[in-house]
Amino acid sequence: MSTTAWLTTLQFAGVNALFALAIYASLWTGVLSLAPIFFGAVSAFTFGYLAGVTGLSPVLCLIIGVALGAGLGAVTAGLLVRLESHYLAMATIAMVLIGRVVILNLPEYTGGATGTLVPGDLGTWAWLIGTLVVAGYVMSRLAGSRFGLAADAVREDPAVAQTLAISPRRIQFVGFMLSGALGGAAGVFQASFLQYIGPDTFYTHLGFVSLAAVVLGGAFYWLGPIVGAVVFTILPELLREPMGEYDRVVTGVLLVLIIIYMPRGLVDVRRLRLLKARWWRSRASSPSDDGPEPTDVAGPARAEAAS
Amino acid sequence: MTQLLPDRDTVEPGTELAVDIVGLTKAFGGLRAVDDVTIRVPRGRIHGILGPNGAGKTTVLNMVSGFIQADAGRIEVFGADVTRMQPFRIARQGVGRTYQNIRLFPGLTVLETVVAGAYMQRSSTIAGAILFSPGERRERREMRERATELLDKVGVRAGSSALAETLSYGDQRRVEIARALATNPRVLLLDEPTAGMNDAESEEVGRLLLDLRDLGLTLILIEHNMRLVEEFCESVSVMNSGALLAEGAPTWCLEQDDVKEAYFGKRSDAARIATLRRARRGESGT
Ligand SMILES: Nc1ncnc2c1ncn2[C@@H]1O[C@H](COP(=O)(O)OP(=O)(O)OP(=O)(O)O)[C@@H](O)[C@H]1O
Ligand SMILES: [Mg+2]
């Protein structure tokens, strides 16, 4: 693969990471939602329209895209959060489907079936990495915060969370806003890198790829979606040469294997904590005392303790 | 039919009621899981709910904490009607609880679990967290300290960075109590807090209940360990098949014939087990 092809692949991995983070933001509060794809479409087409017709600067468009996404997230949450989980997920998929119809039927704003050109000023590494760093920082700060722990509680057991005086709907509302802001940013970047957006740019394929990135990377820690997006975007490219047309089959099989053997994804803090606990336990017990633990990780530690 | 203690009323007039359950009824399909139950618990009381399996005890607690809606009846907590309130609003009225089948959050450490319970004790915002504000960081520190104190108080032995779900059952139940205490409740509902604990551990829980009572909490617990009930509960309500069977002082209630029958089936068996129980109590007294 050529260097430029690699760079392009990595750029889309970065944008997918933003979309995956957006999906993660609502999944964190226990809501499976593909709405970020819709938020991304709205912000991208708004970007296209504003930059093309009014000549607004792309940076301002990015800020508008983020704000618009957050606002749409709030409206969506207001309308949908009362639904039961499966129906809520279906409703957000419907939003993606409806989004395409809207794009096709507003040709004076979106270019309709032909799509529209957008400026590529933000389609640079500096902007992409900068935004990813900011997004990662925000998520990591939120992870241990009042909101973050409440989100963990709502995701794991909303009924118990309620007895801790946490309102799941409120937490999910915030999650949707966060998801909207990230989706809005992702949409602007997707548009900036492609420099062309059409009715199929923000459609089910993007939704499922981003969702797969979250599942693969880990849906329980903010680093998971980023790692997942990078792996899931690069892997098919790596496999294309040796596997030829079978790369998708291999990617699919890998995804299934990861789901079976690493159900919480590649980045799994819980597993790390379990391993750490096992390691401490094996260090605490005497070398001759063979506990019931498997020795894969405890083994070296025990040898170390014995020496 | 409800038997009331003849010589002493369970609630002296004039005392403030922490929890006032009147005529509570809940049916699942054709089954009357809770049938016209009235339980009044004054502030600062340790009140037990007893009864054989399937009596409807957990269902009563579930209605108090808002998990399920009552078909009829009324529940007040410190004078506020919570009968139709959403669970998180009931929690904000100062009702905390634990669960018969432990419900900890998978993936969270012991410390995180307890800090999660302090949600309403915190005032920091998302902006504060993102902007690395000193106030938010101080709050995080204070929450960790308070959680550590609570874990110490309830006697969790495992380290606070361990995954809560990996602890022994006894510790898991104690973490649940600490998590409920972190909400700063006025009323604490405990569903079989000593299930799976040995006698020494149960005794510790009993002493914890006294401590909490002395701090001003009102405690309602479902408990199968009769020795603990007699030692630590000031009053009890005995349920069977959804209905209230007796209420009053624990020792008196447990002597009632229909209570014994509900618990142990035939009256003759009941007499034998009661004797055994008394023998054991005498033994532990020495
Ligand atoms: N959500 C529910 N749906 C249907 N039936 C239920 C439900 N919850 C409880 N029941 C039924 O109501 C009855 C009372 O149950 P409950 O759990 O309140 O009993 P309990 O007194 O707590 O018993 P145990 O000592 O076994 O915990 C039981 O017959 C139970 O099967
Ligand atoms: Mg029960």
XYZ file of C-alpha atoms and ligand atoms in Angstrom:
625
model
C 0.000 0.000 0.000
C 1.310 3.441 -0.875
C 2.038 6.063 1.733
C -0.776 8.307 0.575
C -3.220 5.428 0.730
C -2.059 4.747 4.284
C -2.456 8.356 5.254
C -5.965 8.450 3.833
C -6.841 5.265 5.699
C -5.514 6.682 8.955
C -7.434 9.897 8.436
C -10.666 7.991 8.080
C -9.727 5.969 11.132
C -9.507 9.268 12.995
C -12.900 10.450 11.784
C -14.398 7.050 12.558
C -12.925 7.348 16.033
C -14.903 10.555 16.521
C -18.097 8.870 15.340
C -17.343 5.877 17.549
C -16.783 8.166 20.538
C -20.120 9.796 19.780
C -21.845 6.404 19.844
C -19.938 5.553 23.009
C -21.146 8.748 24.708
C -24.749 7.583 24.718
C -23.866 3.927 25.180
C -22.124 5.040 28.370
C -25.528 6.034 29.706
C -27.074 2.749 28.613
C -28.507 3.902 25.292
C -27.644 2.244 21.990
C -27.988 5.001 19.412
C -26.879 5.504 15.825
C -28.138 9.080 15.947
C -24.551 10.494 15.779
C -24.547 9.577 12.080
C -27.615 11.753 11.641
C -26.081 14.543 13.742
C -22.947 14.284 11.603
C -24.997 14.548 8.406
C -26.810 17.645 9.633
C -23.615 19.374 10.728
C -21.780 18.396 7.523
C -24.514 19.680 5.211
C -24.887 22.816 7.306
C -21.129 23.238 6.980
C -21.360 22.739 3.214
C -24.172 25.238 2.916
C -22.669 27.882 5.201
C -19.172 27.634 3.740
C -20.427 27.514 0.156
C -23.206 30.093 0.229
C -22.216 32.525 2.958
C -18.468 31.939 2.856
C -18.269 31.378 6.592
C -14.850 30.224 7.817
C -14.518 26.440 8.269
C -13.371 26.842 11.884
C -16.524 28.736 12.708
C -18.456 26.032 10.881
C -16.823 23.393 13.084
C -17.950 25.256 16.192
C -21.428 25.649 14.744
C -21.426 21.944 13.840
C -20.549 20.958 17.416
C -23.197 23.270 18.876
C -25.793 22.137 16.354
C -25.031 18.498 17.127
C -25.364 19.080 20.864
C -28.657 20.905 20.316
C -29.989 18.143 18.093
C -28.848 15.626 20.679
C -30.882 17.448 23.297
C -33.979 17.517 21.066
C -33.557 13.848 20.179
C -33.192 12.912 23.824
C -36.259 14.950 24.689
C -38.268 13.036 22.127
C -36.833 9.531 22.362
C -35.417 8.881 25.812
C -38.766 7.715 27.120
C -38.679 4.736 24.716
C -37.620 1.269 25.836
C -34.055 0.394 24.859
C -34.721 -1.622 21.686
C -37.269 0.817 20.360
C -34.945 3.688 21.118
C -32.185 2.041 19.091
C -34.640 1.444 16.234
C -35.758 5.054 16.348
C -32.180 6.297 15.994
C -31.627 3.970 13.030
C -34.806 5.421 11.551
C -33.291 8.885 12.000
C -30.361 7.860 9.808
C -32.739 6.528 7.154
C -34.929 9.610 7.301
C -31.823 11.812 7.140
C -31.043 10.459 3.681
C -34.567 11.145 2.463
C -34.371 14.695 3.789
C -31.021 15.244 2.062
C -32.455 14.001 -1.241
C -35.482 16.251 -0.920
C -33.734 19.499 -0.079
C -31.576 19.881 -3.221
C -31.342 23.657 -2.918
C -29.492 23.222 0.395
C -27.848 19.817 0.107
C -27.372 19.336 -3.614
C -29.881 16.478 -3.516
C -28.768 13.264 -5.202
C -25.667 14.892 -6.689
C -24.393 16.036 -3.318
C -22.321 19.081 -2.650
C -18.694 20.187 -2.501
C -17.215 21.436 0.742
C -13.937 23.206 1.504
C -11.145 20.981 2.771
C -9.399 23.471 5.064
C -10.018 21.359 8.158
C -8.991 18.150 6.437
C -5.513 18.196 7.937
C -3.736 16.057 10.493
C -3.338 18.940 12.886
C -7.066 19.585 13.069
C -8.004 15.940 13.259
C -5.502 15.002 15.943
C -6.174 18.199 17.843
C -9.893 17.446 17.922
C -9.324 13.821 18.891
C -7.051 14.914 21.732
C -9.656 17.390 22.969
C -12.408 14.758 22.698
C -10.274 12.189 24.502
C -9.396 14.689 27.216
C -13.054 15.593 27.753
C -14.063 11.940 27.971
C -11.236 11.081 30.351
C -12.116 13.997 32.641
C -15.742 12.938 32.637
C -14.858 9.315 33.356
C -14.367 9.742 37.104
C -16.639 12.745 37.493
C -20.043 13.022 39.108
C -21.653 12.556 35.700
C -19.304 9.727 34.747
C -20.014 7.548 37.765
C -23.727 8.247 37.432
C -23.526 7.209 33.768
C -21.746 3.979 34.756
C -24.466 3.302 37.311
C -27.280 3.984 34.832
C -25.701 1.761 32.207
C -25.114 -1.131 34.576
C -28.394 -1.006 36.490
C -30.783 1.921 35.958
C -33.119 0.731 38.711
C -30.361 0.704 41.304
C -29.049 4.016 39.974
C -32.461 5.494 40.707
C -32.264 4.428 44.337
C -29.030 6.439 44.472
C -31.118 9.505 43.560
C -29.812 9.470 39.982
C -32.342 10.300 37.293
C -31.503 8.004 34.342
C -33.341 10.229 31.878
C -31.322 13.236 32.895
C -28.063 11.325 32.566
C -29.149 9.983 29.195
C -30.112 13.477 28.116
C -26.583 14.669 28.876
C -25.189 11.605 27.109
C -27.184 12.482 23.994
C -25.886 16.059 24.040
C -22.330 14.823 24.348
C -23.000 12.336 21.590
C -24.450 15.119 19.435
C -21.456 17.402 19.938
C -19.021 14.624 19.009
C -21.174 13.537 16.062
C -21.364 17.139 14.872
C -17.583 17.473 14.955
C -17.166 14.119 13.218
C -19.537 15.194 10.435
C -17.568 18.355 9.730
C -14.314 16.384 9.583
C -15.748 13.664 7.383
C -16.877 16.394 4.983
C -13.534 18.198 5.171
C -11.535 15.107 4.277
C -13.852 13.958 1.508
C -14.449 17.505 0.222
C -17.638 16.098 -1.193
C -20.730 14.919 0.652
C -23.769 13.199 -0.763
C -26.848 11.364 0.467
C -24.851 8.168 1.044
C -21.942 9.714 2.952
C -23.718 9.519 6.311
C -25.671 6.375 5.954
C -26.059 2.958 7.511
C -22.609 1.772 6.405
C -20.886 4.500 8.404
C -23.220 3.787 11.304
C -22.393 0.109 11.426
C -18.673 0.625 10.964
C -18.634 3.095 13.861
C -20.742 0.809 16.022
C -18.459 -2.123 15.203
C -15.511 0.035 16.254
C -17.132 0.613 19.639
C -17.956 -3.060 20.158
C -14.531 -4.176 19.008
C -12.553 -1.544 20.867
C -14.534 -1.658 24.081
C -17.788 0.009 25.010
C -16.903 0.503 28.677
C -14.018 2.936 28.517
C -13.504 5.984 26.347
C -10.240 4.709 24.881
C -12.046 1.664 23.507
C -13.887 3.354 20.613
C -10.707 5.138 19.521
C -8.640 1.950 19.505
C -11.510 0.078 17.880
C -11.896 2.633 15.108
C -8.188 2.598 14.314
C -7.956 -1.206 14.315
C -11.192 -1.698 12.460
C -10.243 0.785 9.726
C -6.667 -0.372 9.290
C -7.282 -4.100 9.506
C -9.204 -4.492 6.226
C -6.480 -2.511 4.453
C -3.765 -4.720 5.908
C -5.673 -7.829 4.939
C -6.501 -6.695 1.443
C -3.151 -7.628 -0.086
C -2.646 -11.098 1.396
C -6.340 -12.025 1.418
C -7.558 -10.355 -1.724
C -11.305 -10.374 -1.871
C -11.604 -12.366 1.347
C -10.531 -9.482 3.559
C -14.105 -8.741 4.581
C -14.684 -12.338 5.546
C -11.587 -12.285 7.731
C -12.587 -8.965 9.274
C -16.025 -10.364 10.015
C -14.615 -13.535 11.547
C -12.203 -11.497 13.689
C -15.066 -9.352 14.895
C -17.072 -12.415 15.866
C -14.054 -13.946 17.622
C -13.463 -10.774 19.600
C -17.121 -10.598 20.568
C -16.987 -14.203 21.767
C -13.655 -14.141 23.582
C -13.422 -10.483 24.557
C -17.059 -9.539 25.003
C -16.119 -6.223 26.546
C -13.778 -5.320 23.680
C -10.043 -4.810 23.277
C -9.826 -2.063 25.895
C -11.372 -3.645 28.957
C -10.636 -1.944 32.248
C -12.604 -4.538 34.155
C -10.395 -7.346 32.841
C -7.293 -5.345 33.732
C -8.613 -4.873 37.238
C -9.356 -8.579 37.559
C -5.855 -9.433 36.361
C -4.361 -6.927 38.742
C -6.319 -8.391 41.652
C -5.158 -11.870 40.673
C -1.594 -10.649 40.473
C -1.780 -9.161 43.957
C -3.356 -12.288 45.325
C -0.685 -14.463 43.794
C 1.993 -12.228 45.253
C 0.346 -12.313 48.652
C 0.148 -16.090 48.749
C 3.330 -18.004 49.375
C 5.127 -19.558 46.365
C 4.398 -23.111 47.490
C 0.713 -22.352 47.919
C -0.785 -23.065 44.536
C -4.076 -21.207 44.400
C -6.873 -22.062 42.034
C -5.932 -19.163 39.736
C -4.773 -19.816 36.218
C -1.103 -19.033 35.938
C -0.981 -17.114 32.665
C -0.446 -13.805 34.359
C 0.114 -14.957 37.898
C 2.969 -17.206 36.794
C 5.722 -14.686 36.137
C 4.654 -12.649 39.130
C 4.922 -15.659 41.356
C 8.341 -16.548 40.001
C 9.406 -12.998 40.709
C 8.091 -13.169 44.248
C 9.849 -16.457 44.798
C 13.242 -15.274 43.613
C -55.911 -11.209 60.888
C -53.605 -8.791 62.593
C -52.806 -9.284 66.226
C -51.756 -6.210 68.054
C -49.700 -6.205 71.161
C -52.394 -5.887 73.816
C -50.615 -3.890 76.484
C -48.388 -1.590 74.448
C -49.021 0.243 71.215
C -46.170 -0.066 68.712
C -46.251 3.632 67.974
C -46.669 6.023 70.829
C -48.808 9.003 69.890
C -46.879 12.159 69.156
C -43.752 10.494 67.768
C -42.750 11.494 64.272
C -43.324 8.754 61.731
C -40.410 8.076 59.412
C -42.293 5.620 57.255
C -46.041 5.301 57.213
C -47.390 2.478 55.098
C -51.169 2.200 55.113
C -53.322 -0.409 53.413
C -50.624 -1.321 50.916
C -51.785 -3.833 48.317
C -50.119 -5.373 45.286
C -51.265 -8.253 43.123
C -49.213 -10.046 40.469
C -51.790 -11.554 38.169
C -54.058 -13.469 40.501
C -51.528 -13.582 43.326
C -51.979 -11.069 46.118
C -48.312 -10.640 46.977
C -49.076 -7.835 49.436
C -52.552 -7.541 50.859
C -53.679 -4.536 52.868
C -50.460 -4.158 54.822
C -50.034 -1.349 57.316
C -46.615 -0.687 58.821
C -45.823 2.485 60.748
C -42.250 3.087 61.745
C -41.343 6.031 63.951
C -38.136 7.911 63.426
C -35.030 6.334 64.888
C -36.500 2.841 65.107
C -35.008 -0.439 63.947
C -37.995 -2.257 62.540
C -37.947 -5.810 61.227
C -40.173 -7.372 58.609
C -40.428 -11.102 59.075
C -42.183 -13.872 57.302
C -41.592 -17.112 55.443
C -40.426 -17.216 51.831
C -42.845 -15.610 49.432
C -44.622 -13.695 52.184
C -44.325 -10.440 50.237
C -41.607 -8.746 52.305
C -39.398 -7.762 49.382
C -42.450 -6.569 47.487
C -43.229 -4.167 50.337
C -39.690 -2.749 50.210
C -39.901 -2.527 46.429
C -43.008 -0.413 46.738
C -41.448 1.846 49.358
C -38.432 2.486 47.146
C -40.658 2.911 44.109
C -39.477 -0.109 42.122
C -43.041 -1.263 41.671
C -46.269 0.670 41.894
C -48.785 -0.173 44.578
C -52.272 -1.168 43.462
C -53.773 0.444 46.522
C -52.670 2.039 49.747
C -50.397 4.859 50.678
C -46.740 5.258 51.595
C -45.435 8.335 53.351
C -41.840 9.107 54.214
C -41.510 11.817 56.831
C -44.928 13.093 55.878
C -44.288 13.214 52.122
C -46.514 11.005 50.005
C -44.171 8.862 47.903
C -46.737 6.316 46.696
C -46.625 7.380 43.054
C -43.194 8.982 43.016
C -40.413 7.923 40.687
C -37.707 5.940 42.502
C -35.030 8.625 42.162
C -37.364 11.176 43.728
C -38.075 8.800 46.587
C -34.319 8.430 47.032
C -34.093 12.219 47.189
C -36.627 12.089 50.027
C -33.968 10.202 51.926
C -34.753 6.549 51.280
C -31.773 4.280 50.670
C -31.825 0.541 50.201
C -29.934 -2.686 49.649
C -30.998 -5.809 47.782
C -31.744 -9.384 48.652
C -29.853 -10.563 45.572
C -26.846 -8.272 45.645
C -26.909 -5.652 42.894
C -23.501 -4.068 42.533
C -22.324 -2.384 39.335
C -20.103 -4.713 37.293
C -16.741 -3.211 36.455
C -16.701 -0.612 39.225
C -14.288 -0.738 42.123
C -15.458 -0.718 45.711
C -14.540 2.953 46.037
C -16.220 3.980 42.775
C -19.350 2.110 43.798
C -19.658 4.065 47.014
C -18.767 7.392 45.387
C -21.466 6.717 42.764
C -23.903 6.619 45.680
C -22.923 10.156 46.679
C -24.407 11.624 43.488
C -26.750 14.032 45.254
C -24.087 14.944 47.789
C -22.065 16.511 44.994
C -22.571 19.809 43.254
C -19.862 19.787 40.577
C -20.803 20.251 36.943
C -19.627 18.770 33.669
C -17.946 22.066 32.828
C -16.106 21.935 36.148
C -14.838 18.443 35.381
C -13.707 19.349 31.863
C -12.088 22.624 32.894
C -10.118 20.905 35.655
C -11.594 23.292 38.197
C -10.117 23.245 41.710
C -13.596 22.887 43.194
C -14.312 19.761 41.212
C -10.986 18.215 42.093
C -11.484 19.012 45.775
C -14.920 17.433 45.605
C -13.486 14.256 44.077
C -10.954 14.080 46.888
C -13.585 14.661 49.555
C -15.852 12.039 48.032
C -13.055 9.491 48.064
C -12.299 10.285 51.690
C -15.931 10.051 52.694
C -16.363 6.779 50.816
C -13.304 5.381 52.552
C -14.770 6.383 55.912
C -18.081 4.729 55.066
C -16.363 1.529 53.940
C -14.448 1.525 57.171
C -17.620 2.097 59.148
C -19.505 -0.790 57.573
C -16.424 -2.960 57.965
C -15.467 -3.839 54.397
C -12.215 -5.726 54.673
C -11.174 -5.826 51.026
C -9.164 -2.998 49.508
C -11.164 -0.158 48.028
C -9.539 -0.525 44.607
C -10.789 -4.091 44.204
C -13.665 -4.782 41.848
C -16.768 -4.822 44.032
C -18.139 -7.880 42.262
C -15.098 -9.970 43.256
C -15.550 -9.567 47.014
C -16.952 -12.152 49.384
C -20.752 -12.065 49.777
C -20.384 -10.544 53.200
C -18.214 -7.725 51.875
C -20.514 -7.241 48.880
C -23.452 -6.749 51.211
C -21.426 -4.293 53.261
C -20.436 -2.376 50.123
C -24.124 -2.174 49.238
C -24.830 -0.723 52.668
C -21.981 1.782 52.245
C -23.320 2.740 48.810
C -26.778 3.308 50.275
C -25.301 5.294 53.178
C -23.419 7.486 50.704
C -26.778 8.869 49.577
C -27.100 10.225 53.118
C -30.459 8.574 53.747
C -32.893 9.196 56.565
C -34.459 5.796 56.096
C -32.457 2.724 55.194
C -34.208 -0.355 53.830
C -32.191 -3.552 54.144
C -33.324 -6.729 52.402
C -31.753 -9.668 54.234
C -28.495 -7.860 55.052
C -26.978 -10.893 56.765
C -27.821 -13.549 54.174
C -24.705 -15.624 53.579
C -22.910 -14.307 56.660
C -21.755 -16.308 59.632
C -22.842 -15.524 63.199
C -19.924 -13.226 63.988
C -20.438 -11.247 60.793
C -24.178 -11.023 61.406
C -23.526 -9.738 64.878
C -21.309 -7.018 63.398
C -24.101 -5.981 61.054
C -26.405 -5.849 64.051
C -24.048 -3.522 65.878
C -23.743 -1.401 62.738
C -27.523 -1.064 62.752
C -27.395 0.262 66.305
C -24.675 2.748 65.335
C -26.707 3.982 62.397
C -29.810 4.246 64.544
C -27.853 6.331 67.035
C -26.828 8.616 64.181
C -30.516 9.289 63.598
C -31.355 6.850 60.836
C -34.526 4.835 60.717
C -33.943 1.254 59.658
C -36.334 -1.260 58.185
C -34.878 -4.672 57.605
C -36.055 -7.979 56.314
C -34.277 -10.650 58.266
C -34.485 -14.390 58.668
C -31.999 -14.643 61.508
C -34.334 -14.663 64.528
C -31.587 -14.225 67.031
C -30.516 -11.032 65.310
C -34.103 -9.830 65.087
C -34.706 -10.370 68.773
C -31.436 -8.756 69.706
C -31.545 -5.680 67.506
C -35.086 -4.961 66.302
C -37.269 -2.840 68.516
C -40.420 -3.819 66.681
C -41.355 -6.204 63.911
C -44.134 -6.858 61.438
C -44.715 -10.477 60.549
C -46.149 -11.237 57.137
C -47.515 -14.381 55.585
C -48.991 -14.844 52.112
C -49.085 -11.102 51.606
C -50.987 -10.314 54.779
C -49.811 -8.909 58.066
C -49.920 -11.600 60.724
C -48.678 -9.784 63.779
C -46.789 -6.736 64.837
C -45.124 -5.567 67.996
C -42.092 -6.510 70.025
C -40.127 -9.281 68.315
C -40.159 -11.772 71.178
C -43.872 -11.396 71.667
C -44.602 -11.732 67.944
C -42.533 -14.864 67.612
C -44.474 -16.494 70.434
C -47.782 -16.106 68.611
C -49.245 -19.381 67.454
C -50.119 -18.345 63.936
C -46.681 -16.790 63.477
C -45.098 -20.064 64.483
C -47.438 -21.921 62.220
C -46.669 -19.656 59.281
C -42.986 -20.162 59.802
C -42.807 -23.793 60.677
C -45.945 -25.350 59.306
C -47.556 -27.630 61.883
C -47.937 -26.255 65.381
C -46.218 -29.215 66.973
C -43.117 -28.588 64.843
C -43.328 -24.973 65.740
C -43.231 -25.723 69.414
C -40.181 -27.903 68.981
C -38.277 -25.343 66.958
C -39.202 -22.595 69.386
C -37.734 -24.673 72.178
C -34.580 -25.225 70.193
C -34.358 -21.565 69.491
C -34.752 -20.669 73.144
C -32.109 -23.200 74.055
C -29.702 -21.668 71.566
C -30.412 -18.194 72.830
C -29.638 -19.328 76.363
C -26.424 -20.891 75.140
C -25.227 -17.738 73.412
C -26.085 -15.672 76.470
C -23.456 -17.411 78.579
N -42.205 -8.852 39.907
C -42.971 -9.894 40.240
N -43.801 -10.454 39.351
C -44.591 -11.490 39.693
N -44.608 -12.046 40.889
C -43.811 -11.538 41.838
C -42.942 -10.443 41.558
N -42.266 -10.143 42.689
C -42.676 -11.014 43.605
N -43.607 -11.850 43.119
C -44.301 -12.898 43.860
O -44.846 -12.291 44.985
C -44.711 -13.130 46.122
C -43.986 -12.390 47.210
O -42.631 -12.232 46.809
P -41.566 -11.501 47.688
O -40.317 -11.501 46.896
O -42.083 -10.188 48.122
O -41.423 -12.465 48.923
P -40.442 -12.389 50.154
O -41.275 -12.282 51.361
O -39.428 -11.344 49.939
O -39.780 -13.814 50.116
P -38.261 -14.280 50.335
O -38.069 -14.489 51.781
O -38.163 -15.545 49.568
O -37.394 -13.199 49.772
C -43.995 -14.367 45.651
O -44.954 -15.378 45.421
C -43.363 -13.957 44.364
O -43.271 -15.028 43.472
Mg -37.449 -11.265 49.644
